[in-house]
Coordinates of N, CA, C and O in Angstrom, one line a residue:
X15 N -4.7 -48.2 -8.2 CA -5.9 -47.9 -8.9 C -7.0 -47.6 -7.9 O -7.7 -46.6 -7.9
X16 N -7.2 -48.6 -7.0 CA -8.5 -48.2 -5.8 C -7.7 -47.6 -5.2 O -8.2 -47.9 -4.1
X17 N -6.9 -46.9 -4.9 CA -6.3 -45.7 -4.1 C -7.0 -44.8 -4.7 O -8.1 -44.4 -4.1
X18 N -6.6 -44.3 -6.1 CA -7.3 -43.0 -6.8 C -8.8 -43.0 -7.1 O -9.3 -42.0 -7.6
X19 N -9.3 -43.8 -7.0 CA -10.4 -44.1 -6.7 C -11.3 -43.7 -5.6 O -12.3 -42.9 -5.8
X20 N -10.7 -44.3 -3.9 CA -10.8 -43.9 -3.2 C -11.7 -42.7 -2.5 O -12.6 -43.0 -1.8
X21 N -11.3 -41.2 -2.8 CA -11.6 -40.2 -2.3 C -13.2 -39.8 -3.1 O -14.0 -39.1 -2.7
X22 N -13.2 -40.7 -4.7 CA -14.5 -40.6 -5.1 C -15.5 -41.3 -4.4 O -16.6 -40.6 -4.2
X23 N -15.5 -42.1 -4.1 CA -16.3 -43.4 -3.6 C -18.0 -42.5 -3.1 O -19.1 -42.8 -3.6
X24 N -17.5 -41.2 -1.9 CA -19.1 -41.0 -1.6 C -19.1 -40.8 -2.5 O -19.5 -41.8 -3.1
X25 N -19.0 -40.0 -3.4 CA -19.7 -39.2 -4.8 C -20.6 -39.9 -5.4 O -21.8 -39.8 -5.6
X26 N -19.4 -41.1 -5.8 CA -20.2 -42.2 -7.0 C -21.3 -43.4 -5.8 O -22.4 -43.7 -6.1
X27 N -21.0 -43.7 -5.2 CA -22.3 -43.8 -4.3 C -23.4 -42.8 -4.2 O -24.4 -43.4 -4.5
X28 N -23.5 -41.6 -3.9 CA -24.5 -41.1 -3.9 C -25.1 -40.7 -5.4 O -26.3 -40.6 -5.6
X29 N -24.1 -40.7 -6.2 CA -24.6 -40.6 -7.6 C -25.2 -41.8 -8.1 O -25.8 -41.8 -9.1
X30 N -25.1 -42.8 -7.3 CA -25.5 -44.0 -8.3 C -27.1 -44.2 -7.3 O -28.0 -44.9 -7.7
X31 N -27.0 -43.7 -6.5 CA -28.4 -43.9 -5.5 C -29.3 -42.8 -6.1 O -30.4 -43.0 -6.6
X32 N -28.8 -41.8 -6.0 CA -29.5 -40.9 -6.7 C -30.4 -41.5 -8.1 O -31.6 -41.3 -8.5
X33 N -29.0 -42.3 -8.9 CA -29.7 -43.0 -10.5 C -30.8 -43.9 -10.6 O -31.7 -44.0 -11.4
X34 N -30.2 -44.5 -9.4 CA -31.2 -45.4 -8.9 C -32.3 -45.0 -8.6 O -33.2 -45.8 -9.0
X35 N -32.9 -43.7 -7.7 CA -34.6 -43.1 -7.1 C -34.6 -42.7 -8.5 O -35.8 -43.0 -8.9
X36 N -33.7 -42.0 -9.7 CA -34.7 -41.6 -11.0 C -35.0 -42.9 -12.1 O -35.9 -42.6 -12.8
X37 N -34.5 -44.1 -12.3 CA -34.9 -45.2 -12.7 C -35.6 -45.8 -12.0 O -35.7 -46.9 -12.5
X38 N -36.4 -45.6 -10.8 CA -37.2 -45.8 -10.1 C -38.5 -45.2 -10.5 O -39.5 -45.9 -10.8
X39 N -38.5 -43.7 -10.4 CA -39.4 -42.9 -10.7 C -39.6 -43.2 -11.9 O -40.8 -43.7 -11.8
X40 N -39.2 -43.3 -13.2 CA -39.7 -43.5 -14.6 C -40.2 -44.7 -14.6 O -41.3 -44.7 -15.1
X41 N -39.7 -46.0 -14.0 CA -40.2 -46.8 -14.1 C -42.3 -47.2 -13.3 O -43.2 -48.0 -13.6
X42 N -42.2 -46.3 -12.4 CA -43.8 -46.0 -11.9 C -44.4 -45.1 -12.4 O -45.7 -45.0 -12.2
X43 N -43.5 -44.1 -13.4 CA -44.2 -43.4 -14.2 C -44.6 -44.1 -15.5 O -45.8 -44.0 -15.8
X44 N -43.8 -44.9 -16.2 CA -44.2 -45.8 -17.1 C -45.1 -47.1 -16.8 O -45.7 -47.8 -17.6
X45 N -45.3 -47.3 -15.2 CA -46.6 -47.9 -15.2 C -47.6 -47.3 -14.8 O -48.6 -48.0 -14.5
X46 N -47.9 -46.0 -14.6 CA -48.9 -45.0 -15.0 C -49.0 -45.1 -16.5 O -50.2 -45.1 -16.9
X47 N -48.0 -45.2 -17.2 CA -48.6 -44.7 -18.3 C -48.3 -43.4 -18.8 O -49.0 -42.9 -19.7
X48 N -47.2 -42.8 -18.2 CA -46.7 -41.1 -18.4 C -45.3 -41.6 -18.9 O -44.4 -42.1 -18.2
X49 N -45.2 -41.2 -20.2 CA -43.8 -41.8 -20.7 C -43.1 -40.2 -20.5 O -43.8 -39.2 -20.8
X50 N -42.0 -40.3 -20.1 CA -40.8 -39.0 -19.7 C -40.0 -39.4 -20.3 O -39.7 -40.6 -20.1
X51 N -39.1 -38.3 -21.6 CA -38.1 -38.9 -22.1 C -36.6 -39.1 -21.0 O -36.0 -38.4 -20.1
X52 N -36.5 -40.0 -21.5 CA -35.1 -40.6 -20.6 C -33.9 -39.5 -20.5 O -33.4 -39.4 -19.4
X53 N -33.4 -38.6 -21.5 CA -31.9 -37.8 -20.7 C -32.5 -37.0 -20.2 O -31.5 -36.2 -20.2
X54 N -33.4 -36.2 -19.7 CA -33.9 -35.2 -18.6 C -34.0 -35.9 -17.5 O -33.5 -35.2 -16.6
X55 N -34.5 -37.0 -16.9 CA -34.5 -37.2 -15.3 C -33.2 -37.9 -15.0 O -32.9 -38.2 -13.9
X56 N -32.4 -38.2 -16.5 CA -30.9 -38.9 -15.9 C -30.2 -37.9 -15.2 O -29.8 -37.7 -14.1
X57 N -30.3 -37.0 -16.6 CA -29.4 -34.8 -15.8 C -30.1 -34.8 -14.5 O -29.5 -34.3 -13.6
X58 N -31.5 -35.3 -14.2 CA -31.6 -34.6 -13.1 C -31.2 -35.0 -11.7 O -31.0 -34.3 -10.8
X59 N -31.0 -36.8 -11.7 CA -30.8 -37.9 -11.0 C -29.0 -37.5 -10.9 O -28.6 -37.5 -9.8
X60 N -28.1 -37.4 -11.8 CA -26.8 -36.7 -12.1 C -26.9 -35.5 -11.3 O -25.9 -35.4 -10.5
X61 N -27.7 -34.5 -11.3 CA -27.7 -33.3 -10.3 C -27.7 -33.4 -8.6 O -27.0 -33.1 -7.6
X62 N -29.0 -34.0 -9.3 CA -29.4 -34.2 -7.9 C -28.4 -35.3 -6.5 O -28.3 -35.2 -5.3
X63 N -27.7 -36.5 -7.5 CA -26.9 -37.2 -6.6 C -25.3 -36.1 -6.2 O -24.6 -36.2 -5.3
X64 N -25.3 -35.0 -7.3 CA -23.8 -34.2 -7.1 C -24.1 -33.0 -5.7 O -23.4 -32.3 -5.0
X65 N -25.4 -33.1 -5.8 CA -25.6 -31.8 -4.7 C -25.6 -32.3 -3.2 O -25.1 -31.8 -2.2
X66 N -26.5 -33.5 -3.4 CA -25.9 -35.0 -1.8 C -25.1 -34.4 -1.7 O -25.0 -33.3 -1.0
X67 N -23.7 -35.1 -2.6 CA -22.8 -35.4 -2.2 C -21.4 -34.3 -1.6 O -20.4 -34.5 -0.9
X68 N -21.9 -32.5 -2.6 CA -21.6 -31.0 -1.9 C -22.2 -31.0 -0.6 O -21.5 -30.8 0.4
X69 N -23.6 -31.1 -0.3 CA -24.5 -30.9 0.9 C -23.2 -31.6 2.3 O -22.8 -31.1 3.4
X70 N -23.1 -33.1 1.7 CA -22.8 -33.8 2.8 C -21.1 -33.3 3.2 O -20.7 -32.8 4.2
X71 N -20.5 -33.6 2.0 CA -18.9 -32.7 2.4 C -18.8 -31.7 2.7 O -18.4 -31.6 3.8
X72 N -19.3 -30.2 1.6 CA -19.3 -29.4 1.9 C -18.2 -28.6 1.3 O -17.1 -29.3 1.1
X73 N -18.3 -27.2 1.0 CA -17.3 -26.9 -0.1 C -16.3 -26.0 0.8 O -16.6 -25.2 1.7
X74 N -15.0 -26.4 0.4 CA -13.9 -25.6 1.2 C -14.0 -24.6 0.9 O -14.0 -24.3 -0.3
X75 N -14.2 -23.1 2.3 CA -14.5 -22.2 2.2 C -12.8 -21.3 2.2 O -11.8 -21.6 3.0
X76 N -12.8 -20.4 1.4 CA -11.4 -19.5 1.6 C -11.2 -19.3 2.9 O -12.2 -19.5 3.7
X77 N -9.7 -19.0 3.5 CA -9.6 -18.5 5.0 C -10.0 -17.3 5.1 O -9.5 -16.6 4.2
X78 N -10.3 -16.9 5.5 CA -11.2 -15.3 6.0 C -9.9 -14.0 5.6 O -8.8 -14.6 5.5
X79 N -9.9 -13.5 5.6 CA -8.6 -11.9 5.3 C -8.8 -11.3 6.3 O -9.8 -11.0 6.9
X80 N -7.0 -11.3 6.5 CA -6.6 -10.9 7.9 C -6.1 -9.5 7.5 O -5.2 -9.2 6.6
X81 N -6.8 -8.3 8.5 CA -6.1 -7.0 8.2 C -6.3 -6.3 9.2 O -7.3 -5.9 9.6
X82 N -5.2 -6.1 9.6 CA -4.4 -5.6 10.8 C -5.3 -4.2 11.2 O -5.9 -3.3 10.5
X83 N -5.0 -4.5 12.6 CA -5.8 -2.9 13.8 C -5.1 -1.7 12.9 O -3.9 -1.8 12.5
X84 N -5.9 -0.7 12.7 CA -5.2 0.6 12.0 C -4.6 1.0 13.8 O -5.2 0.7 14.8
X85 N -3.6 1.6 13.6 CA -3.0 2.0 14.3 C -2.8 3.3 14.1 O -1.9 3.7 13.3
X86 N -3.5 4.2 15.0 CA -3.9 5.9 15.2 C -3.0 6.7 16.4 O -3.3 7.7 16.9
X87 N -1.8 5.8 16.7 CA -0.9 6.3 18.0 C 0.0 6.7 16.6 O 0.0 6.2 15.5
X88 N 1.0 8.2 17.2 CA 1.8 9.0 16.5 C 2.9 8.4 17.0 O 3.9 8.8 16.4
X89 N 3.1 7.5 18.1 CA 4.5 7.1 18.6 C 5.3 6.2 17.5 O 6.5 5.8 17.7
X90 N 4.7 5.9 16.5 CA 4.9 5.0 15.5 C 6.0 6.0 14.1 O 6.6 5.6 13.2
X91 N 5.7 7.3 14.6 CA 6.8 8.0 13.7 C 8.2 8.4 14.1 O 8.6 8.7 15.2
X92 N 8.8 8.1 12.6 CA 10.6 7.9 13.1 C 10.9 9.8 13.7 O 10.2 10.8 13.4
X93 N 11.9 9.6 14.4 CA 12.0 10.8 15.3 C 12.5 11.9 14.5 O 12.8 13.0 15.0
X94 N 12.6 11.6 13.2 CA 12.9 12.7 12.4 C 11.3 13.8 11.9 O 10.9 14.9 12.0
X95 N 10.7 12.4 11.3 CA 9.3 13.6 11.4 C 8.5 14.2 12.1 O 7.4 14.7 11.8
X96 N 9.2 14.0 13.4 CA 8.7 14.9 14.3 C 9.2 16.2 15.0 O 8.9 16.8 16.1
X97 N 10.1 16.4 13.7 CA 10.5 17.5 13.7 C 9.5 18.7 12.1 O 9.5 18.5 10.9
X98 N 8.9 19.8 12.6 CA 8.2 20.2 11.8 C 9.2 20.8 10.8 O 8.7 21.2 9.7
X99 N 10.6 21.0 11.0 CA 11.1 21.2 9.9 C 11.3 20.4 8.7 O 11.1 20.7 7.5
X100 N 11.6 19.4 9.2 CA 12.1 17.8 8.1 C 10.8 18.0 7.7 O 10.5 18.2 6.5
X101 N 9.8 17.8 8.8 CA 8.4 17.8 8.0 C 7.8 18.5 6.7 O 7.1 17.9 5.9
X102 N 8.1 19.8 6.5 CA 8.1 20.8 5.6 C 9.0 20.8 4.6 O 8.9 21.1 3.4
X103 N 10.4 20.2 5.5 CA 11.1 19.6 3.5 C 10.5 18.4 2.9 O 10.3 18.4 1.7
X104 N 10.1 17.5 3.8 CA 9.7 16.6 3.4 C 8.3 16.7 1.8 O 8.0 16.3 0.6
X105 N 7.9 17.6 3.1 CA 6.4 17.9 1.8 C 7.0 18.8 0.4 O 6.4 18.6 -0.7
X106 N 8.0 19.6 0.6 CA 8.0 20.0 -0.3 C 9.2 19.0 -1.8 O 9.4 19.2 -3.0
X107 N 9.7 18.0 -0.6 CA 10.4 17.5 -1.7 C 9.7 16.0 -2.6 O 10.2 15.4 -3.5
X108 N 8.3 15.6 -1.8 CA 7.4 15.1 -2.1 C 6.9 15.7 -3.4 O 6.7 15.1 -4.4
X109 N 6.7 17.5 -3.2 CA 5.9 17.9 -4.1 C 6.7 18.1 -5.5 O 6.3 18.8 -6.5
X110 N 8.0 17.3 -5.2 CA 8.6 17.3 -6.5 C 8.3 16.2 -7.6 O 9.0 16.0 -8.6
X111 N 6.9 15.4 -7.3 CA 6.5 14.5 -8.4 C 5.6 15.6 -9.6 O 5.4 16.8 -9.5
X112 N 5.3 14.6 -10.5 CA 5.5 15.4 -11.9 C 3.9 15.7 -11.8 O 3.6 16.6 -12.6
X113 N 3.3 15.4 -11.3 CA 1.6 16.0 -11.1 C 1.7 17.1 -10.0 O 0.7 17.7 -9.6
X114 N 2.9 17.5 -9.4 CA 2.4 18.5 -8.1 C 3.7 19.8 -8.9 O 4.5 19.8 -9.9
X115 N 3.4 20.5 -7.9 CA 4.4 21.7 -7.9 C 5.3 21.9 -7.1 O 5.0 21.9 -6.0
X116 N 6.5 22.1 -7.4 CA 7.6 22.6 -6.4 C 8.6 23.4 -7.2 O 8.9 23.3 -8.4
X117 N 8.9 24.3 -6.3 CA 9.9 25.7 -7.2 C 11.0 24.7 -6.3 O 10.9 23.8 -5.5
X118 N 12.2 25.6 -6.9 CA 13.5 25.7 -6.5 C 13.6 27.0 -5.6 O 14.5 27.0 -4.8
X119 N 12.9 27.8 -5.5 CA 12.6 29.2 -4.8 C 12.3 28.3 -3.4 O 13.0 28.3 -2.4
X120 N 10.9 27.6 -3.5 CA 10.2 27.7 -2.2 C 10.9 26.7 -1.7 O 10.7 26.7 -0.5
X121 N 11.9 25.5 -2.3 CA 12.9 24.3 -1.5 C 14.2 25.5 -0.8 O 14.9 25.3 0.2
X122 N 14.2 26.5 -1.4 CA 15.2 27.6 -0.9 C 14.7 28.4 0.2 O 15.3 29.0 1.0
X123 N 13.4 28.3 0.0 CA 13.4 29.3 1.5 C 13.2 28.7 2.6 O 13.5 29.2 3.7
X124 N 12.3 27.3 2.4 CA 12.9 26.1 3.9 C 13.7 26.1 4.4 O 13.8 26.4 5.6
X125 N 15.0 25.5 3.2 CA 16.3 26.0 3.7 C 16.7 26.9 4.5 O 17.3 26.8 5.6
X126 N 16.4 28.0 3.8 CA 16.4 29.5 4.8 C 15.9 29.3 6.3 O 16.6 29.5 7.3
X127 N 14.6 29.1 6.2 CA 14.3 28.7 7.4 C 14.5 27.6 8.9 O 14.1 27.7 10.1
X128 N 15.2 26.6 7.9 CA 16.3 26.0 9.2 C 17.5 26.6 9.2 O 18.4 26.4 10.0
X129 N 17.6 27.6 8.1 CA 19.3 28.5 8.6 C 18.9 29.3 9.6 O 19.8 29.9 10.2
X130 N 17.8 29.4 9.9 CA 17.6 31.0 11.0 C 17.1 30.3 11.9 O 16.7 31.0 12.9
X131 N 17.0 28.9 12.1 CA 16.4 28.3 13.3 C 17.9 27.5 14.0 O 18.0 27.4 15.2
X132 N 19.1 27.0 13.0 CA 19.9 27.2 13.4 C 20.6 28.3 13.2 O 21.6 28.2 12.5
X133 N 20.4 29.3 13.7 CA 21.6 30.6 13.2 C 21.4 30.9 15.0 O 22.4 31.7 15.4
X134 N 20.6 30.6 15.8 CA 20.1 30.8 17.0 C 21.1 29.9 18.0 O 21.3 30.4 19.1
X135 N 21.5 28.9 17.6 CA 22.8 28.4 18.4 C 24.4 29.0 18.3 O 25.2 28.5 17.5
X136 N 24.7 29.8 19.0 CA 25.8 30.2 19.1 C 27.1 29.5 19.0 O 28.2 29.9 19.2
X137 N 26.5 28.3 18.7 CA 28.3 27.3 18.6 C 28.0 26.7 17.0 O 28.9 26.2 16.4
X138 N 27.0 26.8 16.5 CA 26.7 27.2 15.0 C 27.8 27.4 14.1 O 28.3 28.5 14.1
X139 N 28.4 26.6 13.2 CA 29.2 26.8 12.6 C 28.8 28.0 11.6 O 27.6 28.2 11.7
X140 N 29.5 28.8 10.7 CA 28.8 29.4 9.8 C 28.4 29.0 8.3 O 29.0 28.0 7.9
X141 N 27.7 29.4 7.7 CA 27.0 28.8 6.8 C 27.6 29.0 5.6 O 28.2 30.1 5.4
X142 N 27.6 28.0 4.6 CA 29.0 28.2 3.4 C 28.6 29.5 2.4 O 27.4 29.7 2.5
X143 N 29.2 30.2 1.6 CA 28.8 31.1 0.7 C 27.2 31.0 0.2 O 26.1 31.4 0.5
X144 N 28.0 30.1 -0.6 CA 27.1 29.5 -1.3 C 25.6 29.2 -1.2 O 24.7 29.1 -2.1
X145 N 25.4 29.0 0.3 CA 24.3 28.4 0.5 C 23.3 29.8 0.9 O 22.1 30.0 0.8
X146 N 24.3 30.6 1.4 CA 23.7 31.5 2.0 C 23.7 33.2 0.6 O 23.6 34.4 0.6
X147 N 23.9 32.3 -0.1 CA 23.5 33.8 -1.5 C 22.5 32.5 -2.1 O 21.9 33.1 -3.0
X148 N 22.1 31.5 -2.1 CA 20.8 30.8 -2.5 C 19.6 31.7 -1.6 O 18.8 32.4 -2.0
X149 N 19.9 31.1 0.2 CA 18.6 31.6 0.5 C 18.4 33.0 0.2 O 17.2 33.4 0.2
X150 N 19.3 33.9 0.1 CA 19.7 35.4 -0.2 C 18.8 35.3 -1.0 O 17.6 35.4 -0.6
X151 N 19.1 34.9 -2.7 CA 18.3 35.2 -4.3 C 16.6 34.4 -3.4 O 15.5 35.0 -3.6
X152 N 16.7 33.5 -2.9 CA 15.2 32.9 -3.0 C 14.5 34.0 -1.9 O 13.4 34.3 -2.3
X153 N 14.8 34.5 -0.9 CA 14.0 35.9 -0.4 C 13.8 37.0 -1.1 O 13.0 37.9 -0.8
X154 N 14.5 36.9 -1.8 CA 14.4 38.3 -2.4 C 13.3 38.5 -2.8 O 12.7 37.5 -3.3
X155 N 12.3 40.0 -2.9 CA 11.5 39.9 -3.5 C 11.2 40.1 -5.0 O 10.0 40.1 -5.5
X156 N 12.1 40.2 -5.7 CA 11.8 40.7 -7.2 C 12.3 39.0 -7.8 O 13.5 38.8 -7.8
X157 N 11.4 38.1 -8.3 CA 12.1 36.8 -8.5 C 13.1 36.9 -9.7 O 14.1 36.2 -9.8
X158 N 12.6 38.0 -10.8 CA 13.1 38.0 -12.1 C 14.5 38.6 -12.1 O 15.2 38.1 -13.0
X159 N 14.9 39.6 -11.2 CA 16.4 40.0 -10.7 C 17.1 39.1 -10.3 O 18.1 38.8 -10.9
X160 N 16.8 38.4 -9.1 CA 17.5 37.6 -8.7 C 16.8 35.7 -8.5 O 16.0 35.4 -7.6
X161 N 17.4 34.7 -9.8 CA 16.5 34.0 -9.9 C 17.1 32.8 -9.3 O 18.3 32.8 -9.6
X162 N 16.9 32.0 -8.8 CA 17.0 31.0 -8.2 C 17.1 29.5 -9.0 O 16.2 28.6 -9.1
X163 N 18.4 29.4 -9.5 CA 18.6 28.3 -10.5 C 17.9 26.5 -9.6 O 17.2 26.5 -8.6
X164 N 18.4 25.2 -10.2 CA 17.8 23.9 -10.3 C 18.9 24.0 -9.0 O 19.9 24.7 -9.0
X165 N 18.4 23.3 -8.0 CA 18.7 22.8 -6.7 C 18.6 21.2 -6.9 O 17.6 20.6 -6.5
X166 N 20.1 20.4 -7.8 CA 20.3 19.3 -7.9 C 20.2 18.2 -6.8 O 19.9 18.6 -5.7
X167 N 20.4 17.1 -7.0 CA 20.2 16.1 -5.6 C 21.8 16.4 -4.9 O 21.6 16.9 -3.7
X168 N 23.0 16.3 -5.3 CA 24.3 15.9 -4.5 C 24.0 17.5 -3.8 O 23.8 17.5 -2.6
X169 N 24.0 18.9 -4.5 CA 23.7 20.3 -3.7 C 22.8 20.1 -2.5 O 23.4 20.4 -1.4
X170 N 21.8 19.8 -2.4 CA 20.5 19.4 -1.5 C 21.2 18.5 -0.6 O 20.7 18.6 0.5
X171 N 22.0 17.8 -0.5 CA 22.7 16.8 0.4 C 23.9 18.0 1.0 O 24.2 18.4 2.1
X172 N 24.3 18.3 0.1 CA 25.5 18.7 0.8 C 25.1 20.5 1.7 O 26.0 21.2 2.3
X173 N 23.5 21.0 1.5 CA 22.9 21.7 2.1 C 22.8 21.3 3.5 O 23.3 21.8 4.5
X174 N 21.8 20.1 3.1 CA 21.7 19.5 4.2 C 22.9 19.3 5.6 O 23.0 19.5 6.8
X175 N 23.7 18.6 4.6 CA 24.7 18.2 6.0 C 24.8 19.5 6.5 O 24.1 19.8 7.4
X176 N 25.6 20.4 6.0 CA 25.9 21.9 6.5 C 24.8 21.9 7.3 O 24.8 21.4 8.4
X177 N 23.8 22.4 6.8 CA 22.8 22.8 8.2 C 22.6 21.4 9.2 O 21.3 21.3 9.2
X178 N 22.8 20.5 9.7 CA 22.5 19.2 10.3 C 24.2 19.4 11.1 O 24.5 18.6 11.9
X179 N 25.2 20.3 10.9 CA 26.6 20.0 11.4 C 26.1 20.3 12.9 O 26.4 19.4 13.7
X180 N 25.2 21.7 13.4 CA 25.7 21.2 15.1 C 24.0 20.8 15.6 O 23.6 21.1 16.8
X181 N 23.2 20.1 14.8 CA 22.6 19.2 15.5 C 22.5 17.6 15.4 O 21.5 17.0 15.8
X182 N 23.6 17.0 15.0 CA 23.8 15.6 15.2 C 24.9 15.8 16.5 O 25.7 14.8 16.7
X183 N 25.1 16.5 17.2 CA 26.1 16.5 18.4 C 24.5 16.4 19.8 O 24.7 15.7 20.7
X184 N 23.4 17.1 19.7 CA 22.5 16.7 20.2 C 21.9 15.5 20.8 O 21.6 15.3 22.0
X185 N 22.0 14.6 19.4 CA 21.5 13.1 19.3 C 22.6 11.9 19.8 O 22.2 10.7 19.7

């Protein structure tokens, strides 16, 4: 029982000192002759002994928030996007969320455009039909002749590897 007690002790000490200067004060005010009703200077003697006894402990302050050096070095990006191609699918397969725009046309002419960036390596495998009458319909200029159907996720993978066959022998 005085264990749990214990940790109150200043409190109720300073509270009861506190009770004590306002039973004090009424009492010299009542021999003036100035009667003060009694529960307003008890609340205040109650106040005033609870703010002692914050003043003297002191209120545990939160630990401060810890937030890390922004870090403005580019060495921190993985070695794929620093390739401006990945970078360019990247964005455009980003711009496949439902607030932005992305054709099936313009994810086809990226494509196109790492076919002709690898079409420049002569040990270049060649590029499957298929892939290469996509970027065919997505150059084209008339869209409504030749239209450029949904470019699924497993197609887009297996795009990918094809164009990625002779540069993972690089890395």
């Amino acid at each position: 029982m005085i264990a749990a007690i214990r940790p109150l002790l200043p409190l109720l000490w300073r509270v009861a000192v506190a009770l004590l200067g306002t039973f004090a004060t009424l009492g010299l005010c009542a021999l003036a002759g100035l009667l003060i009703p009694v529960p307003i200077p008890i609340a205040l003697g109650l106040a005033a002994g609870v703010l002692w006894w914050l003043f003297h402990v002191g209120i545990a302050r939160a630990e401060p928030l810890y937030t890390p050096e922004l870090d403005l070095e580019t060495g921190y990006i993985l070695p794929d996007a620093q390739d401006m191609r990945v970078r360019r699918l990247e964005d455009l397969i980003h711009g496949a969320q439902p607030n932005r725009r992305m054709t099936s046309r313009g994810l086809a002419r990226v494509l196109g455009d790492i076919a002709d960036e690898r079409a420049r390596d002569p040990n270049a495998p060649p590029l499957s039909s298929g892939l290469r009458r996509l970027i065919a319909d997505a150059r084209h200029p008339d869209p409504q002749s030749h239209p450029v159907g949904p470019i699924d996720r497993r197609a887009l993978h297996r795009y990918l590897r094809e164009l990625a066959d002779g540069e993972e022998r690089d890395r």
